[in-house]
Amino acid sequence: MPAYDKADLERRMNGAVDSLKGDLAGLRTGRASTSLLDPVTVEVYGAHMPLNQVATVSAPEPRMLSVQVWDKTNVGPVEKAIRSAGLGLNPINDGQTLRLPIPDLTEERRKELAKLAGQYSEKAKVAVRNVRRDGMDALKTDEKKGVFSEDERKRHETEVQKLTDATIADIDTVSAAKEKEILNK
């Protein structure tokens, strides 16, 4: 059984890109996006639950989020969780609905967010490079076991490198688009 599995390497590299997209979706850009509240967890019924399991989040206007809490007793904990999530949002209590106006971003905050996007991007690139290293190690192991000849190993190494380069290019594209969205509005 060869240790080298190209499909597994592709899956893991794509996982790093998907993770980056999820991280970037949580960054506030001045426009209302329901994914902005994805990292918020609420303490209800004696447990911490994701916000989307106790309320419906929608974006009725470009600069407003609406959180429709299903159980009236959870409005207070949901409001508290949103305030303490560090997103810079102040919920307006409207009975069972919380309205969240999205404030304008200051230039300083935009730069901080762009820097954070760069850090997320670098983290994803490190993950991809680690997957590449694992793939290269697996190829060397297989060559030692006699599964591949030296020429086959080199051909597979080229494939792994091409896959790595393509994935890093994807990361750069996703990251650049988010930074542009953050800085230009």
Tab-separated table of C-alpha atoms in Angstrom:
chain	number	residue	atom	x	y	z
A	1	MET	CA	0.000	0.000	0.000
A	2	PRO	CA	1.678	3.236	-1.121
A	3	ALA	CA	1.924	6.032	1.459
A	4	TYR	CA	1.468	8.669	-1.281
A	5	ASP	CA	-2.179	9.598	-1.920
A	6	LYS	CA	-2.667	12.522	-4.304
A	7	ALA	CA	-6.434	12.732	-3.668
A	8	ASP	CA	-5.824	13.014	0.089
A	9	LEU	CA	-3.261	15.799	-0.453
A	10	GLU	CA	-5.715	17.691	-2.687
A	11	ARG	CA	-8.498	17.282	-0.115
A	12	ARG	CA	-6.281	18.581	2.699
A	13	MET	CA	-5.011	21.552	0.655
A	14	ASN	CA	-8.557	22.470	-0.381
A	15	GLY	CA	-9.532	22.181	3.274
A	16	ALA	CA	-6.980	24.892	4.097
A	17	VAL	CA	-8.520	27.176	1.434
A	18	ASP	CA	-12.057	26.481	2.719
A	19	SER	CA	-10.952	27.208	6.278
A	20	LEU	CA	-9.436	30.520	5.113
A	21	LYS	CA	-12.699	31.458	3.356
A	22	GLY	CA	-14.578	30.764	6.593
A	23	ASP	CA	-12.124	32.868	8.627
A	24	LEU	CA	-12.329	35.750	6.146
A	25	ALA	CA	-16.140	35.628	6.018
A	26	GLY	CA	-16.156	36.519	9.702
A	27	LEU	CA	-14.234	39.763	9.135
A	28	ARG	CA	-16.441	42.837	9.102
A	29	THR	CA	-16.224	44.925	5.959
A	30	GLY	CA	-18.837	47.594	6.660
A	31	ARG	CA	-21.560	45.693	4.821
A	32	ALA	CA	-24.073	43.436	6.560
A	33	SER	CA	-23.288	39.745	6.139
A	34	THR	CA	-24.999	36.980	8.086
A	35	SER	CA	-21.656	35.121	8.326
A	36	LEU	CA	-20.429	37.976	10.530
A	37	LEU	CA	-22.245	36.380	13.469
A	38	ASP	CA	-21.040	32.798	12.780
A	39	PRO	CA	-18.389	32.853	15.538
A	40	VAL	CA	-20.919	34.018	18.189
A	41	THR	CA	-21.900	31.397	20.775
A	42	VAL	CA	-24.756	31.910	23.229
A	43	GLU	CA	-25.067	30.424	26.698
A	44	VAL	CA	-28.595	28.988	26.809
A	45	TYR	CA	-30.153	25.923	28.436
A	46	GLY	CA	-26.925	25.415	30.408
A	47	ALA	CA	-24.750	25.014	27.294
A	48	HIS	CA	-22.866	27.148	24.773
A	49	MET	CA	-24.618	26.994	21.402
A	50	PRO	CA	-23.893	28.658	18.050
A	51	LEU	CA	-26.137	31.682	17.478
A	52	ASN	CA	-27.712	30.069	14.395
A	53	GLN	CA	-29.121	27.288	16.630
A	54	VAL	CA	-31.180	29.695	18.768
A	55	ALA	CA	-32.088	32.421	16.259
A	56	THR	CA	-32.494	33.273	12.582
A	57	VAL	CA	-29.961	35.779	11.255
A	58	SER	CA	-30.827	37.849	8.192
A	59	ALA	CA	-29.600	40.985	6.434
A	60	PRO	CA	-32.746	42.987	5.557
A	61	GLU	CA	-30.688	46.062	4.564
A	62	PRO	CA	-27.089	46.535	3.354
A	63	ARG	CA	-26.054	48.074	6.712
A	64	MET	CA	-28.332	46.175	9.124
A	65	LEU	CA	-28.474	42.638	10.491
A	66	SER	CA	-31.601	41.220	12.076
A	67	VAL	CA	-31.525	38.416	14.661
A	68	GLN	CA	-34.927	36.787	15.228
A	69	VAL	CA	-34.638	34.867	18.513
A	70	TRP	CA	-36.918	31.794	18.568
A	71	ASP	CA	-37.440	31.568	22.341
A	72	LYS	CA	-38.300	34.867	24.043
A	73	THR	CA	-36.360	33.824	27.190
A	74	ASN	CA	-33.136	33.727	25.139
A	75	VAL	CA	-33.246	37.347	23.914
A	76	GLY	CA	-31.122	38.597	26.851
A	77	PRO	CA	-28.379	35.930	26.532
A	78	VAL	CA	-28.236	36.420	22.730
A	79	GLU	CA	-27.913	40.206	23.125
A	80	LYS	CA	-25.170	39.724	25.744
A	81	ALA	CA	-23.301	37.218	23.518
A	82	ILE	CA	-23.335	39.610	20.528
A	83	ARG	CA	-22.120	42.545	22.659
A	84	SER	CA	-19.281	40.504	24.186
A	85	ALA	CA	-18.178	38.887	20.888
A	86	GLY	CA	-15.811	41.794	20.146
A	87	LEU	CA	-17.423	42.577	16.794
A	88	GLY	CA	-18.134	46.214	17.654
A	89	LEU	CA	-21.882	45.718	17.242
A	90	ASN	CA	-24.553	47.124	19.577
A	91	PRO	CA	-27.857	45.246	19.327
A	92	ILE	CA	-31.108	47.230	19.522
A	93	ASN	CA	-33.728	45.157	21.332
A	94	ASP	CA	-37.047	45.062	19.458
A	95	GLY	CA	-39.025	42.508	21.472
A	96	GLN	CA	-38.046	39.112	20.089
A	97	THR	CA	-35.901	40.628	17.331
A	98	LEU	CA	-32.496	42.238	17.743
A	99	ARG	CA	-31.492	44.818	15.144
A	100	LEU	CA	-27.758	45.298	14.567
A	101	PRO	CA	-26.773	48.452	12.660
A	102	ILE	CA	-23.385	47.952	11.018
A	103	PRO	CA	-21.253	51.029	11.840
A	104	ASP	CA	-18.801	52.546	9.388
A	105	LEU	CA	-15.260	51.281	9.731
A	106	THR	CA	-12.547	53.753	10.667
A	107	GLU	CA	-9.407	53.814	8.531
A	108	GLU	CA	-7.435	52.421	11.469
A	109	ARG	CA	-9.886	49.538	11.937
A	110	ARG	CA	-9.767	48.791	8.190
A	111	LYS	CA	-5.978	48.478	8.374
A	112	GLU	CA	-6.245	46.191	11.414
A	113	LEU	CA	-8.751	43.991	9.588
A	114	ALA	CA	-6.571	43.892	6.457
A	115	LYS	CA	-3.617	42.844	8.624
A	116	LEU	CA	-5.756	40.144	10.247
A	117	ALA	CA	-6.803	38.904	6.791
A	118	GLY	CA	-3.098	38.645	5.920
A	119	GLN	CA	-2.473	36.603	9.077
A	120	TYR	CA	-5.320	34.220	8.183
A	121	SER	CA	-3.859	33.909	4.688
A	122	GLU	CA	-0.383	33.110	6.047
A	123	LYS	CA	-1.858	30.478	8.388
A	124	ALA	CA	-3.543	28.793	5.399
A	125	LYS	CA	-0.293	28.863	3.397
A	126	VAL	CA	1.588	27.222	6.284
A	127	ALA	CA	-1.085	24.499	6.395
A	128	VAL	CA	-0.686	23.914	2.632
A	129	ARG	CA	3.114	23.753	2.946
A	130	ASN	CA	2.757	21.191	5.737
A	131	VAL	CA	0.548	19.057	3.486
A	132	ARG	CA	3.170	19.395	0.713
A	133	ARG	CA	5.896	18.261	3.120
A	134	ASP	CA	3.803	15.247	4.147
A	135	GLY	CA	3.315	14.364	0.475
A	136	MET	CA	7.030	14.632	-0.294
A	137	ASP	CA	7.883	12.495	2.767
A	138	ALA	CA	5.355	9.862	1.655
A	139	LEU	CA	6.930	9.780	-1.818
A	140	LYS	CA	10.416	9.230	-0.361
A	141	THR	CA	9.074	6.474	1.892
A	142	ASP	CA	7.399	4.781	-1.082
A	143	GLU	CA	10.598	5.029	-3.122
A	144	LYS	CA	12.558	3.350	-0.291
A	145	LYS	CA	9.945	0.581	-0.113
A	146	GLY	CA	10.276	0.080	-3.864
A	147	VAL	CA	6.729	1.222	-4.709
A	148	PHE	CA	8.080	3.953	-7.043
A	149	SER	CA	11.260	4.254	-9.068
A	150	GLU	CA	13.316	7.438	-8.647
A	151	ASP	CA	11.893	8.808	-11.911
A	152	GLU	CA	8.300	8.140	-10.791
A	153	ARG	CA	9.001	9.814	-7.435
A	154	LYS	CA	10.352	12.902	-9.199
A	155	ARG	CA	7.322	13.011	-11.510
A	156	HIS	CA	4.974	12.781	-8.497
A	157	GLU	CA	6.992	15.452	-6.631
A	158	THR	CA	6.436	17.771	-9.607
A	159	GLU	CA	2.669	17.042	-9.383
A	160	VAL	CA	2.674	17.820	-5.649
A	161	GLN	CA	4.571	21.066	-6.261
A	162	LYS	CA	2.124	22.113	-9.006
A	163	LEU	CA	-0.800	21.357	-6.672
A	164	THR	CA	0.880	23.388	-3.905
A	165	ASP	CA	1.534	26.345	-6.231
A	166	ALA	CA	-2.071	26.307	-7.502
A	167	THR	CA	-3.472	26.164	-3.962
A	168	ILE	CA	-1.237	29.019	-2.754
A	169	ALA	CA	-2.352	31.052	-5.788
A	170	ASP	CA	-5.996	30.378	-4.753
A	171	ILE	CA	-5.203	31.564	-1.220
A	172	ASP	CA	-3.587	34.743	-2.583
A	173	THR	CA	-6.616	35.431	-4.807
A	174	VAL	CA	-9.147	34.925	-1.989
A	175	SER	CA	-7.054	36.977	0.432
A	176	ALA	CA	-6.441	39.834	-2.018
A	177	ALA	CA	-10.153	40.077	-2.811
A	178	LYS	CA	-11.026	40.295	0.905
A	179	GLU	CA	-8.323	42.894	1.607
A	180	LYS	CA	-9.596	44.995	-1.309
A	181	GLU	CA	-13.149	44.678	0.039
A	182	ILE	CA	-11.992	45.759	3.505
A	183	LEU	CA	-9.844	48.703	2.392
A	184	ASN	CA	-11.995	50.080	-0.446
A	185	LYS	CA	-15.415	49.409	1.089
